[in-house]
Short mmCIF file of C-alpha atoms in Angstrom, two decimals:
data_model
loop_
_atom_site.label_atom_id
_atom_site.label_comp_id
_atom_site.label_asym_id
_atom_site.label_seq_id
_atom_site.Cartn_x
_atom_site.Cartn_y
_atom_site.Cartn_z
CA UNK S 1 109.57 111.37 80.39
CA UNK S 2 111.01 110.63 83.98
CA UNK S 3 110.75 112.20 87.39
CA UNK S 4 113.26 111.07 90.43
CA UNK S 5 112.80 112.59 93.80
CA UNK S 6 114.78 111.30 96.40
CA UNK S 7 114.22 113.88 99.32
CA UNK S 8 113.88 114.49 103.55
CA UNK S 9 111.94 116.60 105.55
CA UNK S 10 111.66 117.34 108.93
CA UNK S 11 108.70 118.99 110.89
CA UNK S 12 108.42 118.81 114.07
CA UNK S 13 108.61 115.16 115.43
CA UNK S 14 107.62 114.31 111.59
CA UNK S 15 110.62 113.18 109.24
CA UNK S 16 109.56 112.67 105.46
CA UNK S 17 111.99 110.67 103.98
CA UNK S 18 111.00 109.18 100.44
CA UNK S 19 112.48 108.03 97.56
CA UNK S 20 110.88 107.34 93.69
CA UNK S 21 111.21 107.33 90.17
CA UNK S 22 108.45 107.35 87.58
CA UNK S 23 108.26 107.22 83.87
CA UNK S 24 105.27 107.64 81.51
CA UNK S 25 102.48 106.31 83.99
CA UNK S 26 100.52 106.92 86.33
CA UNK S 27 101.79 106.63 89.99
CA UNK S 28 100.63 106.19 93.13
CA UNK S 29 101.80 107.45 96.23
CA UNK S 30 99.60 105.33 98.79
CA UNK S 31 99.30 105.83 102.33
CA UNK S 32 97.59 106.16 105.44
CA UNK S 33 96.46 110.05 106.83
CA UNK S 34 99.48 111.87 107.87
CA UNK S 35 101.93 109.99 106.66
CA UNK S 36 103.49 112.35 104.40
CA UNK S 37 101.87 111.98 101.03
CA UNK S 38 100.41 115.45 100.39
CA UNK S 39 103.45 116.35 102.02
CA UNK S 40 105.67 114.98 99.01
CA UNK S 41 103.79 116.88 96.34
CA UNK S 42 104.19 119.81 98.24
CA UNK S 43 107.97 119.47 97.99
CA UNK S 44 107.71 118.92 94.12
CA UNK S 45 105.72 121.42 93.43
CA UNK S 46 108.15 123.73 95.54
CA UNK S 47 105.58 125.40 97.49
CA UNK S 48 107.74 123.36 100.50
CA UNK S 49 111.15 123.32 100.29
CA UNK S 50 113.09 119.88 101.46
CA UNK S 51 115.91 119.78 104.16
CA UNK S 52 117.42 117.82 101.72
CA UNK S 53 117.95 115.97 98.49
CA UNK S 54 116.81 116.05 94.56
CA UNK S 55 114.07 116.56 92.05
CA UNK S 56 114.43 116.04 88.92
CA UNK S 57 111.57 116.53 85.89
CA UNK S 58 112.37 114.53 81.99
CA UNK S 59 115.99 116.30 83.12
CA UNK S 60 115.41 119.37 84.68
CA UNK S 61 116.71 119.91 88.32
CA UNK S 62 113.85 121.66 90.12
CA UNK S 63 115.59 120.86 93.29
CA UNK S 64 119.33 119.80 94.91
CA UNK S 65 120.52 120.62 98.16
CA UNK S 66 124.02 119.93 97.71
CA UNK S 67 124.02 122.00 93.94
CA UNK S 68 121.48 124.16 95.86
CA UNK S 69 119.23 124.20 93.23
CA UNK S 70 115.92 125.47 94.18
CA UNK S 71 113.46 126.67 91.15
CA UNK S 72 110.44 129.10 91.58
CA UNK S 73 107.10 127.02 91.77
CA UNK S 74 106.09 129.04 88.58
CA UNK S 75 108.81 127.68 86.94
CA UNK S 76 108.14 124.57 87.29
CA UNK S 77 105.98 122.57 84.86
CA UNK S 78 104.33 120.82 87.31
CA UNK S 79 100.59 120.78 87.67
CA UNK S 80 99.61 120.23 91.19
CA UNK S 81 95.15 119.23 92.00
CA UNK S 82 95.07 119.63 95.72
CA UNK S 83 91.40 118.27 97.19
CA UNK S 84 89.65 121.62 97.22
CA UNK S 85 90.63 122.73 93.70
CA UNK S 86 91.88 125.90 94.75
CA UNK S 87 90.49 127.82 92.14
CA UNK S 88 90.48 131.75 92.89
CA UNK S 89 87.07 132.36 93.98
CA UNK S 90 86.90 136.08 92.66
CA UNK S 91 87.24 134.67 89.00
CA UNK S 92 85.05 133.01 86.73
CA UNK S 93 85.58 129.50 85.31
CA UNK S 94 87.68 131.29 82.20
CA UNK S 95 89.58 134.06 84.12
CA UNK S 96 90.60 130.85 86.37
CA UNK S 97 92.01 129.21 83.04
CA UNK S 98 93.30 131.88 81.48
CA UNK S 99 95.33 132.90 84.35
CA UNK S 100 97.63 129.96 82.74
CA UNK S 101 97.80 131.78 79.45
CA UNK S 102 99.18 134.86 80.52
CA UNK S 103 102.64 133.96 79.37
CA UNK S 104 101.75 132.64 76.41
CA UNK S 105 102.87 133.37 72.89
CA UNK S 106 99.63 135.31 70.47
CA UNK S 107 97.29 138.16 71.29
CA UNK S 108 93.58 138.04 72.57
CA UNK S 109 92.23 135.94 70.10
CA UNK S 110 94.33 133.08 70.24
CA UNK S 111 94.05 132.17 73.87
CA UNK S 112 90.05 132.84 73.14
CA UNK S 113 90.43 129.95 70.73
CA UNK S 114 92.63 128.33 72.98
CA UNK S 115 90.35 128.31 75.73
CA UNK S 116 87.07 127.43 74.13
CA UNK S 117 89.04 124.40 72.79
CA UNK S 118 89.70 123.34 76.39
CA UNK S 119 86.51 124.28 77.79
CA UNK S 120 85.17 122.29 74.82
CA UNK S 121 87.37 119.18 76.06
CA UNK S 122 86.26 119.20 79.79
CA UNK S 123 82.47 119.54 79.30
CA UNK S 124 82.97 123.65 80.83
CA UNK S 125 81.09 125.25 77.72
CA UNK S 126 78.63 127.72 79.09
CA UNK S 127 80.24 127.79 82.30
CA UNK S 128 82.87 130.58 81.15
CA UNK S 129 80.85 133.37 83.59
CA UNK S 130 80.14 130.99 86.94
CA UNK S 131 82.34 131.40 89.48
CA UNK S 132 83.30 128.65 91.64
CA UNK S 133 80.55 128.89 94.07
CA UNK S 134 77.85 128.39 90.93
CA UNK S 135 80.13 125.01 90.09
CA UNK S 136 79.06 122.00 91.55
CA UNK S 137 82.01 119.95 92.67
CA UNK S 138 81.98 117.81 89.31
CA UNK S 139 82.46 121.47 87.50
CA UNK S 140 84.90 123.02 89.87
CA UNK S 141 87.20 119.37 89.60
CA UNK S 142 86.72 119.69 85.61
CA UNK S 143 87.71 123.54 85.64
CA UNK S 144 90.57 122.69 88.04
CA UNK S 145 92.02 119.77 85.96
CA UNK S 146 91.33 122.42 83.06
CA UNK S 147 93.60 124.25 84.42
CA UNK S 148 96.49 122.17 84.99
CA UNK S 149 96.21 120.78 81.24
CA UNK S 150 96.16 124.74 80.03
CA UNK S 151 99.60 125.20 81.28
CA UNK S 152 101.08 122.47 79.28
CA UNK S 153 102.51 120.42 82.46
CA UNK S 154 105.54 118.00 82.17
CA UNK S 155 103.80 116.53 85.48
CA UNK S 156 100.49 116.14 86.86
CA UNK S 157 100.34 115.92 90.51
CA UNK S 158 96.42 115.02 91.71
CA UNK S 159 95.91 115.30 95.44
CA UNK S 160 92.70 113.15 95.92
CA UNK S 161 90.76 114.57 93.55
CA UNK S 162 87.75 112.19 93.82
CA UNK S 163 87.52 112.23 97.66
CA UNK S 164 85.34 114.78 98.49
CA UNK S 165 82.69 113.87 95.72
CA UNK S 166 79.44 111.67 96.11
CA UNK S 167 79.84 108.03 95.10
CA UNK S 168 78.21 108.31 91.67
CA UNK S 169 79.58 111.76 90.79
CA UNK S 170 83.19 110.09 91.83
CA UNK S 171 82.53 107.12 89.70
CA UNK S 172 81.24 109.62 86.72
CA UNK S 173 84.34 111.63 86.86
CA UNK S 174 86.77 108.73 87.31
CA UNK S 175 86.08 107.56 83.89
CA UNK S 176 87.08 111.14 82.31
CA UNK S 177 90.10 111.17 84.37
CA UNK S 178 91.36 107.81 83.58
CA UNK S 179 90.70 108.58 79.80
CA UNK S 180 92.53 111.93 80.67
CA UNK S 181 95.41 110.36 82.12
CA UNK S 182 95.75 107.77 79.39
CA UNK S 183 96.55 110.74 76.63
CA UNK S 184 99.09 112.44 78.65
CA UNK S 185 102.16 111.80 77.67
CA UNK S 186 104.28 112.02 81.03
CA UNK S 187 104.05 111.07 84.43
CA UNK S 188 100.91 111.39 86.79
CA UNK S 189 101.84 111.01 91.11
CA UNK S 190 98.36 109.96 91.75
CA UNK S 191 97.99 110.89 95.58
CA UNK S 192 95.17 108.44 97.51
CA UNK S 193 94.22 106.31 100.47
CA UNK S 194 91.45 104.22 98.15
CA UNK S 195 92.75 101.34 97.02
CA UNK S 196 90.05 100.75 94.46
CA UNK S 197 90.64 104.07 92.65
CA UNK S 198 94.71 102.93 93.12
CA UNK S 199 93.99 99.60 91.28
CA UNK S 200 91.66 101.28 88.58
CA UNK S 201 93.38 103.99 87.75
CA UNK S 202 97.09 103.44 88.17
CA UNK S 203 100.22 101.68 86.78
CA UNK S 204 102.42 101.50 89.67
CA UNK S 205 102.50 101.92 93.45
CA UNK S 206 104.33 103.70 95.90
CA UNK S 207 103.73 103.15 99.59
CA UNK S 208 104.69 105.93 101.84
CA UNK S 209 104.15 104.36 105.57
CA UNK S 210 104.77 107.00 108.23
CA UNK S 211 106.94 109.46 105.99
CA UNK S 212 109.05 106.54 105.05
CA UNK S 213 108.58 105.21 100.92
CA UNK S 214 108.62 101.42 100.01
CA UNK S 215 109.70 99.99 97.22
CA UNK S 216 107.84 101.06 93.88
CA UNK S 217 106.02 97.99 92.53
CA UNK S 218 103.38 97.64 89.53
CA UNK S 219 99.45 97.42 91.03
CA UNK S 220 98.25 93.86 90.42
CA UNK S 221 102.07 92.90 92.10
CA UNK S 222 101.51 95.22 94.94
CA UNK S 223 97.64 93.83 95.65
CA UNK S 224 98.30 90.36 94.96
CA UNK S 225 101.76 89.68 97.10
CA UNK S 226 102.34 92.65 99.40
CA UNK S 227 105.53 92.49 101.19
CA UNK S 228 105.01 94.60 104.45
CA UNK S 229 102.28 94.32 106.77
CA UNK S 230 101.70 98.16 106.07
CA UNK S 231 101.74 97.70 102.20
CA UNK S 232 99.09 94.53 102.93
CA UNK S 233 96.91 96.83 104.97
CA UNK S 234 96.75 99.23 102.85
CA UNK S 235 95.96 96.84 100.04
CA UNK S 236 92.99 95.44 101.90
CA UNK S 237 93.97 92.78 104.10
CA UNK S 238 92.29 92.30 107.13
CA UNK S 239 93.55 89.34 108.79
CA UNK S 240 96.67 89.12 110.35
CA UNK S 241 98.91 86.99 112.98
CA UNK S 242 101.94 87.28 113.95
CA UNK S 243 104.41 84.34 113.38
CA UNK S 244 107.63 82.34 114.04
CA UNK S 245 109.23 80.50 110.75
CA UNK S 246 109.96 77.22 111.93
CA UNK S 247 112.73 74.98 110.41
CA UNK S 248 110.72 72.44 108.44
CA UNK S 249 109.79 75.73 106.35
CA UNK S 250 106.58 75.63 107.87
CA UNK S 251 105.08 78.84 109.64
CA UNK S 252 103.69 79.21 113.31
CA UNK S 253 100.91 81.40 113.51
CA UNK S 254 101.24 82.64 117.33
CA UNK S 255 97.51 84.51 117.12
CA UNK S 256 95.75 81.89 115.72
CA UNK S 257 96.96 78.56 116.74
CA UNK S 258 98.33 76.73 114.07
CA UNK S 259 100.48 76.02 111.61
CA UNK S 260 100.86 77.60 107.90
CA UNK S 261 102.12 75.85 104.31
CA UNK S 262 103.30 78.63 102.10
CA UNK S 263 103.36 78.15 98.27
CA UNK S 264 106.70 79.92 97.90
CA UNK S 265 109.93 80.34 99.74
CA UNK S 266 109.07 82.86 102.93
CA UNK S 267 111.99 84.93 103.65
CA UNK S 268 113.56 84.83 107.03
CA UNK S 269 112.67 87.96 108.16
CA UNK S 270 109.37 87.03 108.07
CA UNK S 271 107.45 88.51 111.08
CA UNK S 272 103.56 88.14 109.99
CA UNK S 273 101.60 86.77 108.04
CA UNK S 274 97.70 87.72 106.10
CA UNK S 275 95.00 86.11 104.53
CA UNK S 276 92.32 88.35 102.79
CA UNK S 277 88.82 87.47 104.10
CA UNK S 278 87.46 86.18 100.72
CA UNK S 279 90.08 83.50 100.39
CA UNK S 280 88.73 81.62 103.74
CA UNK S 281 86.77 78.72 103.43
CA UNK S 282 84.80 78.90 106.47
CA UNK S 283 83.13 74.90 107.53
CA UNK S 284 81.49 73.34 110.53
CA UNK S 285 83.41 71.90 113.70
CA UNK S 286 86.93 71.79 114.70
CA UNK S 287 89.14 70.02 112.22
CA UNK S 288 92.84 70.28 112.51
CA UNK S 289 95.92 70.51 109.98
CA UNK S 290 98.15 72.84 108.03
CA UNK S 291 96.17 75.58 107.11
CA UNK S 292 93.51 75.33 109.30
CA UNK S 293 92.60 77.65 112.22
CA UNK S 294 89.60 76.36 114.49
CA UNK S 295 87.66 79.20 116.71
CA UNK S 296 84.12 80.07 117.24
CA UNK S 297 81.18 82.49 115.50
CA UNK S 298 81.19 85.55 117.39
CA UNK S 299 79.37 87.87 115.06
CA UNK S 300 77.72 87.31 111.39
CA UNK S 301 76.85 90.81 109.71
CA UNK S 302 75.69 91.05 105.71
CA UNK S 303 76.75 93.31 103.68
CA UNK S 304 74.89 94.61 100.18
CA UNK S 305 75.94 91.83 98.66
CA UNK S 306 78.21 89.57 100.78
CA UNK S 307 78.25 88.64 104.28
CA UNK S 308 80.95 88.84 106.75
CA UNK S 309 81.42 86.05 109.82
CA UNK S 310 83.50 87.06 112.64
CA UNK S 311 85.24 83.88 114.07
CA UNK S 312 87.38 84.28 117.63
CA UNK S 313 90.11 81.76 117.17
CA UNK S 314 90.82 78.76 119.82
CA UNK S 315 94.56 79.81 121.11
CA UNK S 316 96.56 80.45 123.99
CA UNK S 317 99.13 83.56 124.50
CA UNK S 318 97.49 85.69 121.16
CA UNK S 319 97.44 88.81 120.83
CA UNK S 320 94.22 91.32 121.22
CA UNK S 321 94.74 93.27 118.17
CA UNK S 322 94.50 90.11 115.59
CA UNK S 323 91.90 88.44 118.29
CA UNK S 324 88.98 88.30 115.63
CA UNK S 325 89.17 87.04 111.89
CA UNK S 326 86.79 88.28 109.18
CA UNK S 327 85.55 85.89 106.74
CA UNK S 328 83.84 87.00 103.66
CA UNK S 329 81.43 84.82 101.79
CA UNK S 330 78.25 84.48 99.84
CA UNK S 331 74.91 85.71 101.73
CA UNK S 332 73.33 81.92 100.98
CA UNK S 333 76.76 79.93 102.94
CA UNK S 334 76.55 82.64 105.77
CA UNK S 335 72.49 81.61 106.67
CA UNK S 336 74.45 77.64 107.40
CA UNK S 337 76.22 79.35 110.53
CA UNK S 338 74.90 80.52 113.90
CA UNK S 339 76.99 83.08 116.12
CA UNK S 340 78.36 80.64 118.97
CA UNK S 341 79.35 77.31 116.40
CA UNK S 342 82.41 75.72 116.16
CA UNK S 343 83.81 76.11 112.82
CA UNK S 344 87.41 75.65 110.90
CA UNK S 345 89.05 78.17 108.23
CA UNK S 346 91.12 77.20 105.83
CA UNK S 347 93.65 79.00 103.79
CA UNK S 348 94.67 77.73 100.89
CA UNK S 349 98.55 77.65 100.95
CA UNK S 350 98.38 80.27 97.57
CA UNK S 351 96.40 83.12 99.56
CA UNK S 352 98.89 82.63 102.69
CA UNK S 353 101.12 86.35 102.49
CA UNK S 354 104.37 86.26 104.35
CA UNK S 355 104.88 90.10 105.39
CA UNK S 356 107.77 92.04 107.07
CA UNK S 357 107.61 94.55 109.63
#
């Protein structure tokens, strides 16, 4: 089971230009709003047709522009979850999965049996009469993925399907979806901005940054050495400075004020680099050496279970937007601080992340 899209879109000022293959797994496409994501599916799905390119399904060509090749969304087994559901609100939960029967092969009976099996499967028994308005939105997800399954898809598509629920509803539901996703036998594009549900649920990762994709990379690789200062952001980091590689391999951090050791080899083209807040270790005064930024407490704020310490760093010429770094530690170090102190963060030369641009 394989998918390969490699297709552009323009609209507007907006060019979509991304490019992805995926095999039995579940994939995500991960990205900030607007930058094209929902936009992608779309394309698959062929409810928007691409300027250009190819889309291909376990060997069937839903889409070419050069073989101009353009298949009927009906005829394409692809199941596509956007974030409402879309079921049809005049229907009840079993006209809304049954609609996916209609082409199927026995009389009445079967697809009775057939849809009391699924019903069974996604917790919709006794529901068959409530129409989407009686569902809550646990039901209405259920009946929606319900749905999708019914039709016998070679694809799932899932368009944030946990983002409009409540935290413990999403939490509830994401445990039935990742056991859902781990019996289909094909490929899942797992649409999201949550990089939690990302690293719990999928296999691989696909950033999309401003309609462009990035290389596809499995999820621990992606959130443990991002390459790109957009893939790091989107994986969490919060702290970054811009830098110049010197030529004792060393790395000048112009926003901070000092100079970084690197465990690796950073490649030329380096242009930034992150630390994530958790891997500073935050002490008192100014001390100086590789690694080490000095600056002063501007705000300390705790969290449910952390707390976070705000630290302005002591530098000339840096720039506004990576003026403050965020330090995350336990609640019982934090109460050792005072907003105004002197302190020193170090990185230890394992969490240092050389990005691109």
């Amino acid at each position: 089971m394989t998918v390969k899209v490699r297709i552009k879109k323009r609209l507007g000022a907006f060019a979509l230009d991304v490019e992805f293959e995926g095999g039995n797994e579940v994939l995500a496409l991960l990205g900030g709003s607007g930058c094209g994501k929902s936009m992608t599916l779309r394309c698959i799905a062929g409810i928007v047709t691409p300027d250009e390119g190819h889309i291909e399904v376990n060997g069937v060509v839903y889409f070419d522009s050069k073989k101009r090749v353009n298949m009927k969304p009906q005829q394409r087994r692809s199941g596509l979850l956007f974030q409402n559901y879309a079921l049809f609100p005049n229907m009840t939960t079993k006209q809304n999965i049954m609609t996916v029967f209609e082409h199927g092969a026995g009389g009445a009976a079967a697809k009775d049996e057939r849809y009391a099996e699924i019903a069974r499967k996604f917790y919709l028994t006794g529901l068959d009469d409530h129409y989407p308005r009686q569902l809550s939105g646990g039901q209405q997800q259920r009946a929606a993925l319900a749905r999708i399954m019914a039709s016998g898809p070679s694809l799932i598509m899932l368009d944030e399907p946990l983002s409009a629920l409540d935290s413990f509803l999403r939490w509830k539901l994401e445990i039935r979806l990742s056991r859902l996703l781990r019996e289909f036998s094909g490929t899942t594009l797992f649409v999201s901005h949550n990089r939690d549900e990302v690293y719990r649920l999928c296999d691989k990762v696909c950033v999309i940054n401003e309609g462009r994709s990035e290389q596809v990379r499995c999820v621990k690789e992606f959130f443990e050495r991002p390459t790109t200062i957009a893939s790091a952001i989107l994986s969490g980091c919060k702290n970054y400075s811009r830098v110049e590689p010197r030529a004792d391999g060393l790395l000048r951090a112009l926003d901070w004020g000092a100079d970084f050791r690197y465990d690796g080899t950073a490649p030329q083209e380096t242009r930034y680099i992150g630390v994530r807040a958790h891997n500073f270790v935050i002490e008192h005064g100014h001390e100086y050496g590789l690694n080490i930024i000095r600056g002063e407490i501007s705000e300390i704020h705790e969290d449910l279970f952390s707390a976070v310490i705000n630290v302005t760093p002591s530098r000339e010429g840096g720039n506004d937007v990576y003026s403050v770094i965020r330090a995350e530690t336990a609640k019982k170090t934090a109460a050792q601080f005072r907003e105004g102190e002197s302190v020193s963060l170090t990185a230890p030369e394992h969490a240092v992340m050389p990005l691109l641009g």
